[in-house]
CSV table of C-alpha atoms and ligand atoms in Angstrom, one decimal:
chain,number,residue,atom,x,y,z
A,135,MET,CA,-6.9,-13.3,21.2
A,136,PRO,CA,-6.6,-14.2,17.4
A,137,VAL,CA,-6.2,-10.4,16.6
A,138,ILE,CA,-3.3,-10.2,19.2
A,139,CYS,CA,-1.7,-13.4,17.6
A,140,ASP,CA,-2.0,-11.9,14.1
A,141,ARG,CA,-0.3,-8.7,15.3
A,142,LEU,CA,2.4,-10.5,17.1
A,143,ARG,CA,3.0,-12.7,14.1
A,144,GLU,CA,3.2,-9.6,11.8
A,145,ALA,CA,5.6,-7.8,14.3
A,146,ILE,CA,7.9,-10.9,14.4
A,147,LEU,CA,7.9,-11.3,10.6
A,148,SER,CA,8.7,-7.7,9.9
A,149,PHE,CA,11.5,-7.8,12.3
A,150,LEU,CA,12.9,-10.9,10.9
A,151,PHE,CA,12.3,-9.9,7.3
A,152,PRO,CA,12.4,-6.1,6.7
A,153,PRO,CA,9.2,-5.2,4.7
A,154,VAL,CA,9.8,-4.9,1.0
A,155,CYS,CA,7.3,-4.3,-1.8
A,156,THR,CA,5.8,-7.6,-2.7
A,157,CYS,CA,5.9,-6.7,-6.4
A,158,CYS,CA,9.2,-4.9,-7.1
A,159,ALA,CA,11.2,-5.7,-3.7
A,160,THR,CA,12.0,-2.0,-3.0
A,161,LEU,CA,11.9,-1.2,0.7
A,162,LEU,CA,8.5,0.0,1.7
A,163,PRO,CA,8.0,3.5,2.9
A,164,PRO,CA,4.4,3.2,4.4
A,165,PRO,CA,4.5,0.9,7.5
A,166,GLY,CA,2.6,-2.3,7.0
A,167,ALA,CA,2.0,-1.8,3.3
A,168,LEU,CA,2.3,-4.8,1.0
A,169,LEU,CA,3.2,-2.7,-2.0
A,170,CYS,CA,5.3,0.4,-2.6
A,171,PRO,CA,3.4,3.5,-3.8
A,172,ALA,CA,4.5,3.0,-7.4
A,173,CYS,CA,3.2,-0.6,-7.5
A,174,HIS,CA,0.1,0.3,-5.5
A,175,SER,CA,-0.8,2.9,-8.2
A,176,ARG,CA,-0.8,0.1,-10.8
A,177,VAL,CA,-3.4,-1.9,-9.0
A,178,GLN,CA,-6.7,-1.6,-10.8
A,179,THR,CA,-9.9,-1.9,-8.8
A,180,ILE,CA,-13.0,-3.6,-10.3
A,181,THR,CA,-15.6,-1.0,-10.9
A,182,GLN,CA,-19.3,-1.8,-11.5
A,183,ASP,CA,-19.1,-0.5,-15.0
A,184,ASP,CA,-16.2,-2.7,-15.8
A,185,PRO,CA,-16.9,-5.3,-18.7
A,186,LEU,CA,-15.3,-8.0,-16.6
A,187,PHE,CA,-17.7,-7.3,-13.8
A,188,PHE,CA,-20.7,-7.3,-16.3
A,189,LEU,CA,-19.5,-10.7,-17.6
A,190,ALA,CA,-19.2,-12.1,-14.1
A,191,CYS,CA,-22.6,-10.8,-13.1
A,192,ARG,CA,-24.2,-12.5,-16.2
A,193,ARG,CA,-22.6,-15.8,-15.8
A,194,LEU,CA,-22.9,-16.1,-12.0
A,195,CYS,CA,-26.1,-14.3,-11.2
A,196,GLU,CA,-28.3,-13.8,-14.3
A,197,ASP,CA,-27.6,-17.2,-15.9
A,198,GLY,CA,-26.3,-18.7,-12.7
A,199,PRO,CA,-27.0,-19.6,-9.1
A,200,CYS,CA,-25.6,-16.6,-7.1
A,201,ALA,CA,-27.5,-13.6,-5.8
A,202,ASP,CA,-24.5,-11.2,-6.4
A,203,VAL,CA,-20.8,-11.0,-6.9
A,204,VAL,CA,-18.0,-8.7,-5.5
A,205,SER,CA,-14.4,-8.7,-6.6
A,206,ALA,CA,-11.8,-6.2,-5.5
A,207,TYR,CA,-9.1,-6.1,-8.3
A,208,ARG,CA,-8.3,-6.6,-11.9
A,209,PHE,CA,-5.8,-9.4,-12.3
A,210,GLU,CA,-3.2,-8.5,-14.9
A,211,LYS,CA,-0.4,-10.8,-16.1
A,212,ASP,CA,2.9,-9.7,-14.4
A,213,GLY,CA,1.1,-7.0,-12.5
A,214,PRO,CA,1.1,-6.3,-8.7
A,215,VAL,CA,-2.1,-8.4,-8.0
A,216,GLN,CA,-0.4,-11.4,-9.6
A,217,ALA,CA,2.6,-10.6,-7.4
A,218,LEU,CA,0.5,-10.6,-4.3
A,219,MET,CA,-1.1,-13.9,-5.3
A,220,HIS,CA,2.3,-15.4,-5.9
A,221,ALA,CA,3.5,-14.2,-2.4
A,222,LEU,CA,1.0,-16.4,-0.8
A,223,LYS,CA,3.4,-19.3,-1.4
A,224,TYR,CA,6.3,-17.8,0.5
A,225,ARG,CA,7.1,-16.5,4.0
A,226,GLY,CA,4.3,-14.4,5.5
A,227,GLY,CA,1.9,-15.7,2.9
A,228,THR,CA,-0.8,-16.3,5.5
A,229,MET,CA,-0.5,-12.7,6.5
A,230,VAL,CA,-0.8,-11.5,2.9
A,231,GLY,CA,-3.8,-13.7,2.2
A,232,ARG,CA,-5.7,-12.5,5.4
A,233,ARG,CA,-4.9,-8.9,4.6
A,234,LEU,CA,-6.2,-9.1,1.0
A,235,GLY,CA,-9.2,-11.0,2.4
A,236,ALA,CA,-9.8,-8.2,4.9
A,237,GLN,CA,-9.7,-5.6,2.1
A,238,LEU,CA,-12.3,-7.5,0.2
A,239,GLY,CA,-14.2,-7.8,3.4
A,240,GLN,CA,-14.4,-4.0,3.7
A,241,LEU,CA,-16.0,-3.9,0.2
A,242,ILE,CA,-18.5,-6.6,1.2
A,243,LEU,CA,-19.5,-4.6,4.2
A,244,MET,CA,-20.8,-1.8,1.9
A,245,ARG,CA,-23.2,-4.1,0.2
A,246,PRO,CA,-26.8,-3.9,1.4
A,247,TRP,CA,-26.9,-7.7,1.7
A,248,ALA,CA,-23.8,-8.0,3.9
A,249,PRO,CA,-25.9,-8.4,7.2
A,250,MET,CA,-27.7,-11.5,5.7
A,251,ILE,CA,-24.5,-13.5,5.4
A,252,GLU,CA,-24.2,-16.3,8.0
A,253,VAL,CA,-21.1,-18.1,7.0
A,254,VAL,CA,-18.1,-17.7,4.8
A,255,VAL,CA,-17.1,-20.7,2.6
A,256,PRO,CA,-13.9,-20.9,0.6
A,257,VAL,CA,-14.1,-22.8,-2.8
A,258,PRO,CA,-12.3,-26.0,-1.8
A,259,LEU,CA,-9.3,-27.7,-3.4
A,260,HIS,CA,-9.3,-31.3,-4.3
A,261,ARG,CA,-7.5,-33.1,-1.4
A,262,ALA,CA,-4.7,-34.2,-3.7
A,263,ARG,CA,-4.1,-30.6,-4.9
A,264,LEU,CA,-4.2,-29.4,-1.2
A,265,ARG,CA,-1.5,-31.9,-0.3
A,266,GLU,CA,0.6,-30.8,-3.2
A,267,ARG,CA,0.3,-27.1,-2.5
A,268,GLY,CA,0.0,-27.1,1.3
A,269,TYR,CA,-2.7,-24.5,1.5
A,270,ASN,CA,-5.9,-23.3,0.0
A,271,GLN,CA,-5.5,-19.6,-1.0
A,272,ALA,CA,-9.3,-19.3,-1.0
A,273,GLU,CA,-9.3,-20.3,2.7
A,274,LEU,CA,-6.8,-17.6,3.5
A,275,PHE,CA,-8.9,-15.0,2.0
A,276,ALA,CA,-12.0,-16.4,3.6
A,277,ARG,CA,-10.4,-16.0,6.9
A,278,GLY,CA,-9.5,-12.3,6.3
A,279,ILE,CA,-13.1,-11.7,5.3
A,280,GLY,CA,-14.5,-13.6,8.2
A,281,SER,CA,-12.5,-11.5,10.7
A,282,VAL,CA,-13.9,-8.2,9.1
A,283,LEU,CA,-17.5,-9.4,9.0
A,284,GLY,CA,-17.2,-11.2,12.4
A,285,LEU,CA,-18.4,-14.5,10.8
A,286,PRO,CA,-17.4,-18.1,11.0
A,287,VAL,CA,-15.5,-19.7,8.1
A,288,SER,CA,-16.7,-23.2,7.1
A,289,THR,CA,-14.0,-25.4,5.4
A,290,SER,CA,-15.6,-28.8,5.9
A,291,GLY,CA,-19.1,-28.3,4.5
A,292,ILE,CA,-18.3,-28.9,0.8
A,293,ARG,CA,-15.5,-30.8,-0.8
A,294,ARG,CA,-14.1,-31.1,-4.3
A,295,ILE,CA,-14.7,-34.7,-5.4
A,296,ARG,CA,-13.0,-34.5,-8.8
A,297,CYS,CA,-9.5,-33.5,-9.3
A,298,THR,CA,-10.0,-31.4,-12.5
A,299,GLN,CA,-7.4,-30.7,-15.1
A,300,SER,CA,-5.8,-27.2,-15.1
A,301,GLN,CA,-8.2,-24.8,-16.6
A,302,THR,CA,-5.8,-22.1,-17.9
A,303,THR,CA,-6.0,-23.2,-21.5
A,304,LEU,CA,-9.8,-23.9,-21.6
A,305,GLY,CA,-12.6,-21.7,-22.8
A,306,TYR,CA,-15.8,-21.0,-20.9
A,307,ALA,CA,-17.9,-23.9,-22.2
A,308,GLU,CA,-14.9,-26.4,-21.7
A,309,ARG,CA,-14.3,-25.1,-18.2
A,310,GLN,CA,-18.0,-25.6,-17.3
A,311,GLY,CA,-17.8,-29.2,-18.5
A,312,ASN,CA,-14.5,-29.7,-16.7
A,313,VAL,CA,-15.9,-28.6,-13.3
A,314,HIS,CA,-19.4,-30.0,-13.7
A,315,SER,CA,-20.4,-32.1,-10.6
A,316,ALA,CA,-16.8,-31.5,-9.2
A,317,PHE,CA,-18.3,-30.2,-5.8
A,318,GLU,CA,-20.4,-32.1,-3.3
A,319,PRO,CA,-21.6,-31.0,0.1
A,320,CYS,CA,-20.4,-33.7,2.6
A,321,LEU,CA,-22.8,-35.3,5.1
A,322,ARG,CA,-21.8,-32.7,7.8
A,323,GLY,CA,-22.2,-29.8,5.4
A,324,ARG,CA,-25.7,-31.0,4.2
A,325,HIS,CA,-26.6,-30.4,7.9
A,326,THR,CA,-24.6,-27.4,9.0
A,327,LEU,CA,-25.0,-25.4,5.8
A,328,ARG,CA,-28.7,-26.2,5.1
A,329,GLY,CA,-30.7,-23.2,4.2
A,330,LYS,CA,-27.8,-20.8,5.2
A,331,THR,CA,-26.9,-17.6,3.4
A,332,VAL,CA,-23.3,-18.2,2.3
A,333,LEU,CA,-20.5,-16.0,1.0
A,334,LEU,CA,-18.6,-18.2,-1.3
A,335,VAL,CA,-15.0,-17.0,-1.7
A,336,ASP,CA,-12.3,-17.7,-4.5
A,337,ASP,CA,-9.1,-16.2,-5.4
A,338,VAL,CA,-9.5,-15.2,-9.0
A,339,ILE,CA,-12.6,-15.4,-11.2
A,340,THR,CA,-11.7,-15.9,-15.0
A,341,THR,CA,-14.6,-17.5,-16.7
A,342,GLY,CA,-16.5,-18.0,-13.4
A,343,ALA,CA,-17.0,-21.8,-14.2
A,344,THR,CA,-15.3,-23.0,-10.9
A,345,ILE,CA,-17.2,-20.7,-8.4
A,346,ARG,CA,-20.3,-21.3,-10.4
A,347,ALA,CA,-20.2,-25.0,-10.1
A,348,CYS,CA,-19.5,-24.8,-6.4
A,349,ALA,CA,-22.4,-22.4,-5.9
A,350,MET,CA,-24.7,-24.6,-7.9
A,351,ALA,CA,-23.9,-27.6,-5.6
A,352,LEU,CA,-24.6,-25.4,-2.5
A,353,VAL,CA,-27.9,-24.1,-3.9
A,354,GLU,CA,-29.2,-27.4,-5.3
A,355,LYS,CA,-28.0,-29.8,-2.5
A,356,THR,CA,-28.1,-27.7,0.7
A,357,GLY,CA,-30.7,-25.0,-0.2
A,358,CYS,CA,-28.2,-22.2,0.5
A,359,LYS,CA,-28.5,-18.7,-0.9
A,360,VAL,CA,-25.1,-17.9,-2.3
A,361,PHE,CA,-23.2,-14.5,-2.7
A,362,ALA,CA,-19.9,-14.9,-4.6
A,363,ALA,CA,-16.7,-13.0,-3.8
A,364,SER,CA,-13.2,-13.0,-5.2
A,365,ILE,CA,-10.1,-11.1,-4.7
A,366,ALA,CA,-9.7,-10.5,-8.4
A,367,GLN,CA,-11.2,-11.0,-11.8
A,368,ALA,CA,-9.1,-11.8,-14.8
A,369,ASP,CA,-9.5,-11.4,-18.5
A,370,GLN,CA,-9.6,-14.8,-20.1
A,371,ASP,CA,-6.4,-14.0,-22.1
A,372,SER,CA,-4.5,-12.9,-18.9
B,145,ZN,ZN1,6.9,-1.9,-5.7
């Protein structure tokens, strides 16, 4: 039923709003594509020999609480991935989020540990931020991943208890301090997530401080095993 609803919603949206490239607004030749071929060719995937990937592995896995990390794309300022992230705010944003999530889900399926995952958890926003923005982009991605993996998405197990300042101008050490103890499993989460193998999802990993702090709370307070995933990874200078 949800699949039929998604398709119906997509059909209505493409009728009301003729599909255009999310990045450059030209009419899209391939049906259902989010980007035109020219913009699509500028999307850079994150490969396992990418220095950004090495850095994320070191901070999140070797020196951090995660068992592994998967990201789909490189985030470039003013690039097509930024345009896709920006599109989440506007019409059809839910559909864009779910489709990006589904693409990441396909990458996760290729990992040997994919069958171990029991639940998908988006990195939560503080409730004040959620009220201001109206949606949590990580949740949209988590729902796309959940549909590909056939897994439940939990949005009530862990919450953000501190409304941290914007991180864009902070370095890694400052960001770590900024988000330290920002996440706390709620009473229900301590029970429902206890001992589970979790896929923790965020939109963009820059220094990794946010997803690291959230994973740390899940590992230390609920005994979870955590795999991390993000749609994109960004250079700190992006
Ligand atoms: Zn384009």
